[in-house]
Each structure stands twice: as structure tokens, then as C-alpha cells.
CSV table of C-alpha atoms and ligand atoms in Angstrom, one decimal:
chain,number,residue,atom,x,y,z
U,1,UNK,CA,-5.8,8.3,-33.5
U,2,UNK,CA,-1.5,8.5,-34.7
U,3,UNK,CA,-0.6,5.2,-34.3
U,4,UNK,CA,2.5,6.2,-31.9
U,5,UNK,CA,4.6,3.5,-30.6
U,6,UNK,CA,4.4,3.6,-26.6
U,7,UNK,CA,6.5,1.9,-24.3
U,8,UNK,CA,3.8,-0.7,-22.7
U,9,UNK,CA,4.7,-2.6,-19.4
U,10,UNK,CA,5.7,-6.0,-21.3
U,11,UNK,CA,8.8,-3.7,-23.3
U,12,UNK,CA,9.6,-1.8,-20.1
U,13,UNK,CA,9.8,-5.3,-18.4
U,14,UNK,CA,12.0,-6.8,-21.0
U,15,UNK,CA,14.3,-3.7,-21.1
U,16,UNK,CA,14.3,-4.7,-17.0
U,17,UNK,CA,15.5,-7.9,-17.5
U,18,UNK,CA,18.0,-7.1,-19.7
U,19,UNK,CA,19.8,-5.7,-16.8
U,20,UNK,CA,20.1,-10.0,-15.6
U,21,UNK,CA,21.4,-12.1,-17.9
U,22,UNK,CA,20.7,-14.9,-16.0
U,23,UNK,CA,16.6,-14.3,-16.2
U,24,UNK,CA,14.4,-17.0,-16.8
U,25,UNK,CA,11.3,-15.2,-17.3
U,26,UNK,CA,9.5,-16.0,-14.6
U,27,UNK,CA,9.2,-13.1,-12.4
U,28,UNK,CA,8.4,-10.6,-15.6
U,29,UNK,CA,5.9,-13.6,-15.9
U,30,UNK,CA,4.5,-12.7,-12.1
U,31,UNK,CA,4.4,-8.8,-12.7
U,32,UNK,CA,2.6,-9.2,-15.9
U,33,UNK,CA,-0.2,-11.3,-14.3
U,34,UNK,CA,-0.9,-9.3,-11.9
U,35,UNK,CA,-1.2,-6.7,-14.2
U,36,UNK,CA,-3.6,-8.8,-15.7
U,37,UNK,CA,-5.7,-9.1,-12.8
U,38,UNK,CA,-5.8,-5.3,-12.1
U,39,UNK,CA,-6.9,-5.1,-15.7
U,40,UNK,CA,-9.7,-7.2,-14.7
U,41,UNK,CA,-10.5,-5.4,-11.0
U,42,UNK,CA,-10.2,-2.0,-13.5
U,43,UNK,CA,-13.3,-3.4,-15.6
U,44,UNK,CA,-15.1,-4.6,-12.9
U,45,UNK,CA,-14.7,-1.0,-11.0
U,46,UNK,CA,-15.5,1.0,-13.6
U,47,UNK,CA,-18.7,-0.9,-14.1
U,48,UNK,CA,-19.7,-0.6,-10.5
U,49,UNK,CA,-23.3,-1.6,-9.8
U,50,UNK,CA,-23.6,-1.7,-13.8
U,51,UNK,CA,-21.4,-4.8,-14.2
U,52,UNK,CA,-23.9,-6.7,-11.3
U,53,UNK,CA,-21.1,-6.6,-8.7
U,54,UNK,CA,-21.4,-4.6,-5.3
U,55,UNK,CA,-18.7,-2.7,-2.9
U,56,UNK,CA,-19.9,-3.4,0.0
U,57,UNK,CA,-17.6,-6.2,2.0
U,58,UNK,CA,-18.7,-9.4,3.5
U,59,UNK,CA,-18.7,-11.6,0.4
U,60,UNK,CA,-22.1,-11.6,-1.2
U,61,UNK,CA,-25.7,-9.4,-2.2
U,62,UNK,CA,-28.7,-11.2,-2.9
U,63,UNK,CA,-30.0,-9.1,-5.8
U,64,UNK,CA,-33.3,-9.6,-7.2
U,65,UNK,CA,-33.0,-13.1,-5.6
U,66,UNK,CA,-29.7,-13.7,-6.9
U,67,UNK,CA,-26.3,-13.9,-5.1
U,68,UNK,CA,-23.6,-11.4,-6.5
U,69,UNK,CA,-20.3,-11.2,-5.6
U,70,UNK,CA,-19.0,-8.2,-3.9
U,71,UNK,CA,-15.9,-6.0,-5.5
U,72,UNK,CA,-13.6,-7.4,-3.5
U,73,UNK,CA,-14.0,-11.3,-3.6
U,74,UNK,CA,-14.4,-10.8,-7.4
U,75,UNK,CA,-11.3,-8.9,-7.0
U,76,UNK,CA,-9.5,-11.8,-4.8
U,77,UNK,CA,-11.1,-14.4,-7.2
U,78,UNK,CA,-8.9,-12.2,-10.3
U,79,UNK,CA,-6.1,-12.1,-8.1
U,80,UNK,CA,-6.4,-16.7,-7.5
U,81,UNK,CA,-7.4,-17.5,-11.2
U,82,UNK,CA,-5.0,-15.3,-13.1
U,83,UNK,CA,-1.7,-16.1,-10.5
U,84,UNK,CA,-2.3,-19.2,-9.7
U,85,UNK,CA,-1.3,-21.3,-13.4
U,86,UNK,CA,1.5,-19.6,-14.8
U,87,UNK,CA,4.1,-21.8,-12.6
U,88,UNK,CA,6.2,-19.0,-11.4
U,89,UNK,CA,4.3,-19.2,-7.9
U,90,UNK,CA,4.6,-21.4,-4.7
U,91,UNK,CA,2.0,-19.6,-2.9
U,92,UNK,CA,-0.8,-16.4,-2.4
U,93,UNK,CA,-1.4,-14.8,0.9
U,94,UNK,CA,-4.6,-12.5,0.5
U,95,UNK,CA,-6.0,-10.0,2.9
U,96,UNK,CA,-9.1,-12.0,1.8
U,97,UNK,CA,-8.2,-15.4,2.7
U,98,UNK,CA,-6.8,-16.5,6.7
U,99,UNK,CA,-4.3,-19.0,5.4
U,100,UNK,CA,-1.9,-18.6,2.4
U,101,UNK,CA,-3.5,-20.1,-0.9
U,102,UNK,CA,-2.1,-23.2,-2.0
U,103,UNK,CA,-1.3,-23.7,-5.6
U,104,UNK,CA,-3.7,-26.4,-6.9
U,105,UNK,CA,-1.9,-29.9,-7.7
U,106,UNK,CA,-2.9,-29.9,-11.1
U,107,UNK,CA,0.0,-26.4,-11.5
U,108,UNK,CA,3.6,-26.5,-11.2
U,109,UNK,CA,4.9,-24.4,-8.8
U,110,UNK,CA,8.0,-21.4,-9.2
U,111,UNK,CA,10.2,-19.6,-7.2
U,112,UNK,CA,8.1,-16.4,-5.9
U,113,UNK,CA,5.2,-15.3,-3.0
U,114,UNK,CA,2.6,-13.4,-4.0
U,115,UNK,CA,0.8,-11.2,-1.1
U,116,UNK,CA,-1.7,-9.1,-2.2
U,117,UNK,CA,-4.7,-6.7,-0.6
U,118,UNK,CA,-6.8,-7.2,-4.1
U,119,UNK,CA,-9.1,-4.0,-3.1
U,120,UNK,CA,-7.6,-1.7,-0.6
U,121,UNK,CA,-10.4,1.3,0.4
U,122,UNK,CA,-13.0,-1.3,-0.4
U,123,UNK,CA,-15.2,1.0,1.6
U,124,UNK,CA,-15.2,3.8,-0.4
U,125,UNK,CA,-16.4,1.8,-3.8
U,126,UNK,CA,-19.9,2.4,-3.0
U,127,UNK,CA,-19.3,6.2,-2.8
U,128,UNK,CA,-16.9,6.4,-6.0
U,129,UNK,CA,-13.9,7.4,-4.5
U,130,UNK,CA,-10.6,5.5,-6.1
U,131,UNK,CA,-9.5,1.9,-4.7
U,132,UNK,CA,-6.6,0.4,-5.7
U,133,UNK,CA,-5.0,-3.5,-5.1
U,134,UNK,CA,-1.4,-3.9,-3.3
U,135,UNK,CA,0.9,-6.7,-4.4
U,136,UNK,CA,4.2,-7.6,-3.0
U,137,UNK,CA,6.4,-10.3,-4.7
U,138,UNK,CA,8.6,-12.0,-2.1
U,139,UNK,CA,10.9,-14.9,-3.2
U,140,UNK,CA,10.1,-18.7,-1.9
U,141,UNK,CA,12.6,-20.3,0.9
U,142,UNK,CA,14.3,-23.0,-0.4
U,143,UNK,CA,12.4,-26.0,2.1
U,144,UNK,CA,8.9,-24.6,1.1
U,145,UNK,CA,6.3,-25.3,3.6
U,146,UNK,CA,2.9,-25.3,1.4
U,147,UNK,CA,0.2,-23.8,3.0
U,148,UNK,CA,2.1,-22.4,5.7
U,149,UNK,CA,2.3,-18.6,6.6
U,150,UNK,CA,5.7,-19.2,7.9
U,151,UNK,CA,7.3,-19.2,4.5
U,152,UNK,CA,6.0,-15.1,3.4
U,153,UNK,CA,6.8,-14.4,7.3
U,154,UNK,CA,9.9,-11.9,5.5
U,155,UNK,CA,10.9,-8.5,6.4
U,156,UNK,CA,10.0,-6.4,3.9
U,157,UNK,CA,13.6,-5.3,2.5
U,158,UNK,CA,13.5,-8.7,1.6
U,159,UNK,CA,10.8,-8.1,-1.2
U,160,UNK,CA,11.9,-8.1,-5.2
U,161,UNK,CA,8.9,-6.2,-6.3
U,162,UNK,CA,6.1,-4.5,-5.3
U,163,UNK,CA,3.5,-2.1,-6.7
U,164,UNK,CA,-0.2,-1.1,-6.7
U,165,UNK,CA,-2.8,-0.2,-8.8
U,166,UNK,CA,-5.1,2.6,-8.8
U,167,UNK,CA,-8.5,3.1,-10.1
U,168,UNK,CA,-9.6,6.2,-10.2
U,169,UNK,CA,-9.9,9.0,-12.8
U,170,UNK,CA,-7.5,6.7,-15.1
U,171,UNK,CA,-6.1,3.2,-14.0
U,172,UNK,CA,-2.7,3.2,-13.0
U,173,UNK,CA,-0.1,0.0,-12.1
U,174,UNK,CA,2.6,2.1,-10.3
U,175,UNK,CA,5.7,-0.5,-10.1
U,176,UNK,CA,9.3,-0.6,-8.7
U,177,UNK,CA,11.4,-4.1,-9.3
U,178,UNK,CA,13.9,-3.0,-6.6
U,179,UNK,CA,15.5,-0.1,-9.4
U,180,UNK,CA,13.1,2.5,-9.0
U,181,UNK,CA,9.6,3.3,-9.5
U,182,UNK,CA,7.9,3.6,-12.5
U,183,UNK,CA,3.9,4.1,-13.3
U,184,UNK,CA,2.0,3.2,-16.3
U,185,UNK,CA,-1.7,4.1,-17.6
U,186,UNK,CA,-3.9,1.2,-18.9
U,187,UNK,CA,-4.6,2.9,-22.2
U,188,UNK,CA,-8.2,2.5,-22.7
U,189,UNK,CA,-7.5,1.9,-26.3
U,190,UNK,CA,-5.3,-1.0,-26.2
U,191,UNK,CA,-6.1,-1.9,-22.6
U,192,UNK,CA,-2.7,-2.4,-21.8
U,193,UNK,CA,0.0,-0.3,-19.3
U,194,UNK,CA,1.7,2.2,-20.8
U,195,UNK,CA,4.4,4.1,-19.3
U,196,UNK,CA,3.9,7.6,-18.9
U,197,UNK,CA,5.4,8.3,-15.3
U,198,UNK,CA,8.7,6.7,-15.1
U,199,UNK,CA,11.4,7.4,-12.3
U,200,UNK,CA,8.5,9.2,-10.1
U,201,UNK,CA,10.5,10.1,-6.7
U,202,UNK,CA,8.9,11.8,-3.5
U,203,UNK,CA,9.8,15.3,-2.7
U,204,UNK,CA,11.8,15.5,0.3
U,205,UNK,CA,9.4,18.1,2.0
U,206,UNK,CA,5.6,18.4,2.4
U,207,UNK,CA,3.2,21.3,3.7
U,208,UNK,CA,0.6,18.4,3.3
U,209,UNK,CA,-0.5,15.8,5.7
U,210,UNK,CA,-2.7,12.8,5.9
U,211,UNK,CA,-4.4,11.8,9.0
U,212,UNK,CA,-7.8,10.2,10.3
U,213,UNK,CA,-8.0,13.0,13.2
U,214,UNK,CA,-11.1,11.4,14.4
U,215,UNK,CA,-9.0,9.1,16.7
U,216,UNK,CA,-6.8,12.1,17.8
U,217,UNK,CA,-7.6,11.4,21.1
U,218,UNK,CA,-5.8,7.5,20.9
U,219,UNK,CA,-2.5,9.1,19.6
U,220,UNK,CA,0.8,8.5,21.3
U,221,UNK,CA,2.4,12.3,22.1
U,222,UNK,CA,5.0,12.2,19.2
U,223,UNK,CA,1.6,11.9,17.0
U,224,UNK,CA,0.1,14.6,18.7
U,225,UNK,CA,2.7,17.0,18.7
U,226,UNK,CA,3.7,16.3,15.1
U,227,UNK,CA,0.0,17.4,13.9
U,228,UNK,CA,-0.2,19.8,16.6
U,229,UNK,CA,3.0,21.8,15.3
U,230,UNK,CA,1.3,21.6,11.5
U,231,UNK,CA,-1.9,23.0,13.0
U,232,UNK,CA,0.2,25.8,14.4
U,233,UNK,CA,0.9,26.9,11.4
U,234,UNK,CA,2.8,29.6,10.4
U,235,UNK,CA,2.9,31.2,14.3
U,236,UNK,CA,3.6,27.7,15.6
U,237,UNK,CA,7.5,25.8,15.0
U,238,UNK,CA,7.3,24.6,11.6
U,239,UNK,CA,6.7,28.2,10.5
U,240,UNK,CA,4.8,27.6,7.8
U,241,UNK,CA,1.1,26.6,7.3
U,242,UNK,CA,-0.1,22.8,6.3
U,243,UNK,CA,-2.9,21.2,4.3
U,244,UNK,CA,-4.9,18.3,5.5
U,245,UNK,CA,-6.1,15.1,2.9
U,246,UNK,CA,-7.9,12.0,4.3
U,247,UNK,CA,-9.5,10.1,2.4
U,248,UNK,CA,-10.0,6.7,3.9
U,249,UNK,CA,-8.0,4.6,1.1
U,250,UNK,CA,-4.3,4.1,1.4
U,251,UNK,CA,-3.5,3.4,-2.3
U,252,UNK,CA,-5.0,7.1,-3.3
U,253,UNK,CA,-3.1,9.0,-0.2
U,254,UNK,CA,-0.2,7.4,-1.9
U,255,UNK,CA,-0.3,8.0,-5.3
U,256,UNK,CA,-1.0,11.7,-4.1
U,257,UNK,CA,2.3,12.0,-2.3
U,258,UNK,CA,4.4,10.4,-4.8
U,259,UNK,CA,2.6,12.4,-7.4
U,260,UNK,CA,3.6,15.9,-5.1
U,261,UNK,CA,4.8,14.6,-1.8
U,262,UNK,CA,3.1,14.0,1.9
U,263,UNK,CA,3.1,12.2,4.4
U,264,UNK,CA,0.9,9.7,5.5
U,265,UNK,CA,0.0,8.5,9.0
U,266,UNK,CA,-1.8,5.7,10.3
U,267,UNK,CA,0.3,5.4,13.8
U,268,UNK,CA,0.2,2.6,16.8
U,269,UNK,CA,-2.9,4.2,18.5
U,270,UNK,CA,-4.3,3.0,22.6
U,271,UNK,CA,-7.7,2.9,20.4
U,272,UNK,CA,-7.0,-0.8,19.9
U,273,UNK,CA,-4.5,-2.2,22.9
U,274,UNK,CA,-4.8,-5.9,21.4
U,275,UNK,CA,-3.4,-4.3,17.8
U,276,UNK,CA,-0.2,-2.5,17.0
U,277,UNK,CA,-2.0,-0.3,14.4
U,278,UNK,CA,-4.9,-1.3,11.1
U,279,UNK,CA,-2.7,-1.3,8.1
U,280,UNK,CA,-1.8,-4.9,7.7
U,281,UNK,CA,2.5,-5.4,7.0
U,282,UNK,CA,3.2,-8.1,4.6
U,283,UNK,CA,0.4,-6.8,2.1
U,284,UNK,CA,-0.3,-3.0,3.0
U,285,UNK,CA,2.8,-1.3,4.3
U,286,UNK,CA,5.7,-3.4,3.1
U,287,UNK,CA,5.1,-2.7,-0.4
U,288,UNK,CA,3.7,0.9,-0.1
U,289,UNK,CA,6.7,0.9,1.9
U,290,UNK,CA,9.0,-0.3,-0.9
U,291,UNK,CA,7.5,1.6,-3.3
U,292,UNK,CA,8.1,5.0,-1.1
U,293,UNK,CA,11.7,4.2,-0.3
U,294,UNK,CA,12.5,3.3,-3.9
U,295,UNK,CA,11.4,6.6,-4.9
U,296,UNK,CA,12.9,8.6,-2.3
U,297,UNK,CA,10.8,8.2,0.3
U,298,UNK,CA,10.9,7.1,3.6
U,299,UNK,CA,8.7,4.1,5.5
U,300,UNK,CA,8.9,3.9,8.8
U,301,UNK,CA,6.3,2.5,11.9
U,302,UNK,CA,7.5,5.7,13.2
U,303,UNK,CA,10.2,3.9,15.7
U,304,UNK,CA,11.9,2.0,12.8
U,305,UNK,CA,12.0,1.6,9.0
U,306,UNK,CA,8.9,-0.4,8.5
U,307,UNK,CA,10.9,-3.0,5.8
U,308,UNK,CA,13.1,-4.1,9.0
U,309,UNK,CA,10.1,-5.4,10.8
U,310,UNK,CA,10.3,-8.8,11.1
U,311,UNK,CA,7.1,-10.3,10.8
U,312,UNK,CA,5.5,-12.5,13.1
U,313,UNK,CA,2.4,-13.7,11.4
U,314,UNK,CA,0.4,-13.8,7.9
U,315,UNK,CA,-2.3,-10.4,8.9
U,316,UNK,CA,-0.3,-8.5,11.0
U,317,UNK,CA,-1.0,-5.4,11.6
U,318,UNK,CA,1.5,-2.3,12.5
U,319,UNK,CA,1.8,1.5,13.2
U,320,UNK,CA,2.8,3.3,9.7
U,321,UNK,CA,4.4,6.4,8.4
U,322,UNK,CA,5.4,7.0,5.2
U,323,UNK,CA,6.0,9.6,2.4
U,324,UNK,CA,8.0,12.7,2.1
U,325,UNK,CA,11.8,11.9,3.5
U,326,UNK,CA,12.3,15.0,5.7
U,327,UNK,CA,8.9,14.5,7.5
U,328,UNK,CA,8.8,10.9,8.0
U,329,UNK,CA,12.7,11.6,10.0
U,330,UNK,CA,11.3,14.9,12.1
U,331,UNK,CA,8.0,11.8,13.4
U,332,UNK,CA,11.2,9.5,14.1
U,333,UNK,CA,12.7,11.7,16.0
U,334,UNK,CA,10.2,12.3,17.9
U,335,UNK,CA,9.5,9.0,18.8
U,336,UNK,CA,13.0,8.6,19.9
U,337,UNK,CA,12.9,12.2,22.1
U,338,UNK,CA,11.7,11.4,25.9
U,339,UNK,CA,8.4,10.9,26.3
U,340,UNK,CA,6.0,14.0,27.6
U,341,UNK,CA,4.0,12.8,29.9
U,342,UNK,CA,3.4,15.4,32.1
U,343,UNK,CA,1.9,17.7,28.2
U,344,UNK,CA,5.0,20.2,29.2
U,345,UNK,CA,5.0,20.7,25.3
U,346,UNK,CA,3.8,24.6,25.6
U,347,UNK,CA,0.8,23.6,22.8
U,348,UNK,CA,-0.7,20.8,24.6
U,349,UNK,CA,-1.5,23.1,27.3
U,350,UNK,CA,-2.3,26.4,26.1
U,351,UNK,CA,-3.4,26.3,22.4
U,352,UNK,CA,-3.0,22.8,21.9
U,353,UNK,CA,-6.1,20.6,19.9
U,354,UNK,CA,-5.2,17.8,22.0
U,355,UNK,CA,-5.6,18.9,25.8
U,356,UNK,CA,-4.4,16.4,28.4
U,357,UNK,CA,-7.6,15.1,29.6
U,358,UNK,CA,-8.7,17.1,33.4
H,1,LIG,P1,-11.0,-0.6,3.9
H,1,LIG,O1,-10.3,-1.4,2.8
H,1,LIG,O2,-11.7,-1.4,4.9
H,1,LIG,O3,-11.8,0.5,3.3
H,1,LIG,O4,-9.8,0.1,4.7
H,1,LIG,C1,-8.9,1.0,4.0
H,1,LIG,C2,-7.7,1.2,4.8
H,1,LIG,O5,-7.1,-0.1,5.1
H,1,LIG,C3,-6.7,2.1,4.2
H,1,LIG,O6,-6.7,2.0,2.8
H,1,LIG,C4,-7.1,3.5,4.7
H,1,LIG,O7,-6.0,4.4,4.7
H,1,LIG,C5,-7.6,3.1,6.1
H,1,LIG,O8,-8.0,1.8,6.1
H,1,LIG,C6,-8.8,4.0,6.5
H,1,LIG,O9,-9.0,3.7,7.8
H,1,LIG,P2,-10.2,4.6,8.6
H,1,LIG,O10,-11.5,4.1,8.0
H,1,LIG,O11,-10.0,4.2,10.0
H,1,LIG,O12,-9.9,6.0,8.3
């Protein structure tokens, strides 16, 4: 095996902070801990039932009379014990955890929020279909309020970094700092991030789209008669014929469109009245959404950019639609058109999927 120098994370970080004189540090000091713990969550994973830890949510298996932790609190566990020393943190907010994470006494605390979903698609593990963890990296207010979810309770343009990681085929840390996005492969060898996509941006246009049509029938109209056109196909408006992707975990849809563009939809549905959508904002789509608009994308709830939401509490949840510029704008636009009741839209009532119910 050539011994060939590769730019790892850690140099690409340093060459980062380059760029700020006035750098203490600290926040290369975040990004490389939670590349830490993905390292750890990438063990674990590819290990599966091997390593004595199980998929399925809720906490715990009894196995053979003993209690294993599932994936996902050894993954929020990683997340805790690797972040929480270091000093460069004044708090965690977990998808796992209700109230934010309080850095133990015994630490010093820093200048930066950690919010993390630590296994995103947790529900596919026990199939083997990729997972990844989401981390956004928000800074501290001045007058911290410890404990309190009022102090990560930031629109997401507010954010200074934000990635994920993906573990599938290979394991991936795909990072932007606010200049960009870059990915990086955890070399198997060395076990550490190497950078092997750098500048990856989202192609403006798509003939792909990602959708769980299952709940077609709790869509708002500009939903329906966005996938209604791409079903049309090539005889319908758009022209031109579409694929269809869903596979049930956000960080792989994702990676797909930034790997060769997409767009992703998990839209405000009347499935759920008391919620505005199931992808949670300050860990899910703020920094999928960052990561999309650094790269070209666009991130929207499909009536406003989804980093200008202005959070309201710790878990909640919003409409979201992100990936390939053009197609993200056309679903905004028709959000914004007036509404179509009455299904005049030709497809609705003669070919259309989605038939106004008799
Ligand atoms: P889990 O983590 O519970 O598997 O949810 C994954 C997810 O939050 C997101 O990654 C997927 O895009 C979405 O939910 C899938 O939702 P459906 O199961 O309703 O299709």
C-alpha cells in the first residue's frame, strides 16, 4: 500500500482556520470531535448485531438475559462522552434527549451548541440500508441559560457549521464551515477522514425525485401537482420523464442529490394537524439545509427558506424541501400561486393520481 500523503480532515481544518487569524482552536476542536464520535457510530454500524448492539429504537434488548443498548442510544451516548470534555461546548440538544444536555460541572464550558440527530434512519439499521448522524454547530448567546432550550432556539442561517455522516458502502463526514462543502472518507486504513470530495455543489436541475407517496393523499395541492406534473412525464408540463428514490432515511436521499442532484420532499401534510411536518428543524433540516445551500442548493419548507424559520422550541418539527436549486423555486412557486381548491388543475381531474375525493 504507497504510502501517499492524503489531505485528512485535521489538515483540511487547519488550512480552514488559516482563513481567521483570530482562531483559538476551539471550534476545529468541535468538528473534530464529532468526527470522532461518527468514527465510533461507523464501528458500531458496521458491526451490527455482531458488535452486541441492536437497531431497533426504544433504548434497550434483553439478549440472552442481558440488556443491550440499541444503535441509537449507543450512538447518543458517542455523541455525550466524546463532546462533552473538550471545553469548547455550553450545551447538546439531542433528538434523543427532551431537554438540552448540560455540560457536567466537573468540564469547563466554550463558546458553541452542539444539536445533533446521532442516528437519522434508525429504522432502516435492522434491514442494512445506510444511516447517517446530523450535527449542527450553533454559537452560545452571551447570558447562557444552562439547560434551557431557549439558548439553541436560532434560525438556522445563524449556524457556523454543520454536516453529517453517512454509513453506508463507505463512511463519509460530508462538512461545510459556512465556505462550502466538502466530504471526506474514513479511510479504513488509518481510520481517519480523508478528503476525497471537496467543493461538492448540487446541480441546478433534477429528473429525480424523492417522496414517501404513501401519504399522497395528506398533501397540500402545490405537493400534488408538483409530483403529479413529474408523473406526467414527458406528455405532461415538465416535458420530460422523472425517476422516483425513497428510501426512508434523510441523510442517504441527501448524499444522493448532492452526489447528482434531487430533490427531496417531506412537506407540511393534513396527515398530522397537531404537527407542521416529521423532519425535526434545529437538528434535521437546518443543517441538511445548510449543507444544500452551501453547495448550491436550495432549502426551503416550501413557503420560505427553511434557515429563516425562527424556531419556537427544542424538537420542532417543519414541512421541508430541499435539493436541486431550480426545483426547490418551481415547489415555491407553487406554494405562492392561488390555491386550487376547486382541482381545476386539468390532471387532478382527468389523468390525475391524486383525484379530488367524490
Ligand atoms: P427514523 O429515524 O425514525 O427512521 O426516521 C427517519 C426520518 O426522520 C428521515 O430520515 C426519513 O426521510 C423519514 O424519517 C422517513 O419517514 P417515513 O418513514 O414516514 O417515510
Amino acid at each position: 500500500m504507497p504510502l501517499t500523503p492524503k489531505f485528512t480532515l485535521t489538515q483540511f481544518l487547519i488550512e480552514e482556520r488559516r482563513r481567521h487569524p483570530e482562531a483559538t482552536g476551539d471550534f476545529n476542536s468541535v468538528i473534530l470531535n464529532v468526527a470522532m464520535a461518527c468514527k465510533h457510530i461507523a464501528r458500531a454500524v458496521a458491526f451490527g448485531a455482531l458488535g452486541g448492539v441492536y437497531g431497533n429504537a426504544g433504548g434497550a434488548v434483553n439478549v440472552q438475559g442481558e440488556q443491550q443498548k440499541t444503535l441509537d442510544v449507543l450512538s447518543n451516548d458517542a455523541f455525550l462522552r466524546i463532546n462533552e470534555w473538550g471545553g469548547q461546548l455550553a450545551g447538546m440538544a439531542s433528538e434523543e434527549l427532551e431537554k438540552p444536555y448540560e455540560i457536567p460541572a466537573q468540564f469547563p464550558r466554550g463558546k458553541y451548541l452542539l444539536a445533533f440527530d446521532p442516528l437519522d434512519g434508525s429504522s432502516n439499521i435492522d434491514v442494512n440500508v445506510s444511516v447517517g448522524s446530523i450535527f449542527s454547530v450553533l454559537r452560545a448567546p452571551e447570558r447562557l441559560h444552562e439547560g434551557e432550550e431557549m439558548d439553541f432556539l436560532q434560525p438556522g442561517c445563524t449556524q457556523v457549521a454543520a454536516g453529517y455522516a453517512i454509513y453506508g458502502p463507505t463512511t463519509m463526514l460530508v462538512l461545510t464551515v459556512g465556505n462550502g462543502v466538502n466530504g471526506f472518507t474514513l479511510d479504513p486504513n488509518l481510520y481517519e477522514f480523508v478528503l476525497t470530495h471537496p467543493d461538492m455543489r448540487v446541480p441546478e436541475d433534477t429528473q429525480e425525485f424523492a417522496i414517501n407517496a404513501s401519504n399522497s393523499r395528506f398533501w397540500e395541492a402545490p405537493i400534488k401537482r408538483y409530483v403529479d406534473e413529474c408523473l406526467a412525464g414527458t406528455g405532461g408540463p415538465r416535458g420530460k420523464d422523472f425517476n422516483m428514490r425513497w428510501i426512508a432515511s434523510m441523510v442517504a436521499e441527501a448524499h444522493r442529490i448532492l452526489m447528482r442532484g434531487g430533490v427531496f420532499m417531506y412537506p407540511r401534510d393534513t396527515k398530522d394537524p397537531s404537527r407542521a411536518g416529521r423532519l425535526r428543524l434545529l437538528y434535521e433540516a437546518n443543517p441538511i439545509g445548510f449543507v444544500m445551500e452551501q453547495a448550491g442548493g436550495r432549502a426551503s419548507t416550501g413557503r420560505q427558506p427553511v434557515l429563516s424559520v425562527q424556531p419556537s422550541s427544542l424538537h420542532q418539527r417543519v414541512g421541508l424541501v430541499f435539493g436541486s436549486k431550480n426545483e426547490v423555486e418551481r415547489i415555491e412557486r407553487y406554494h405562492l400561486e392561488p390555491r386550487r381548491d376547486d382541482f381545476s388543475y386539468p390532471l387532478f381531474n382527468e389523468r390525475g393520481l391524486f383525484r379530488a375525493p367524490l
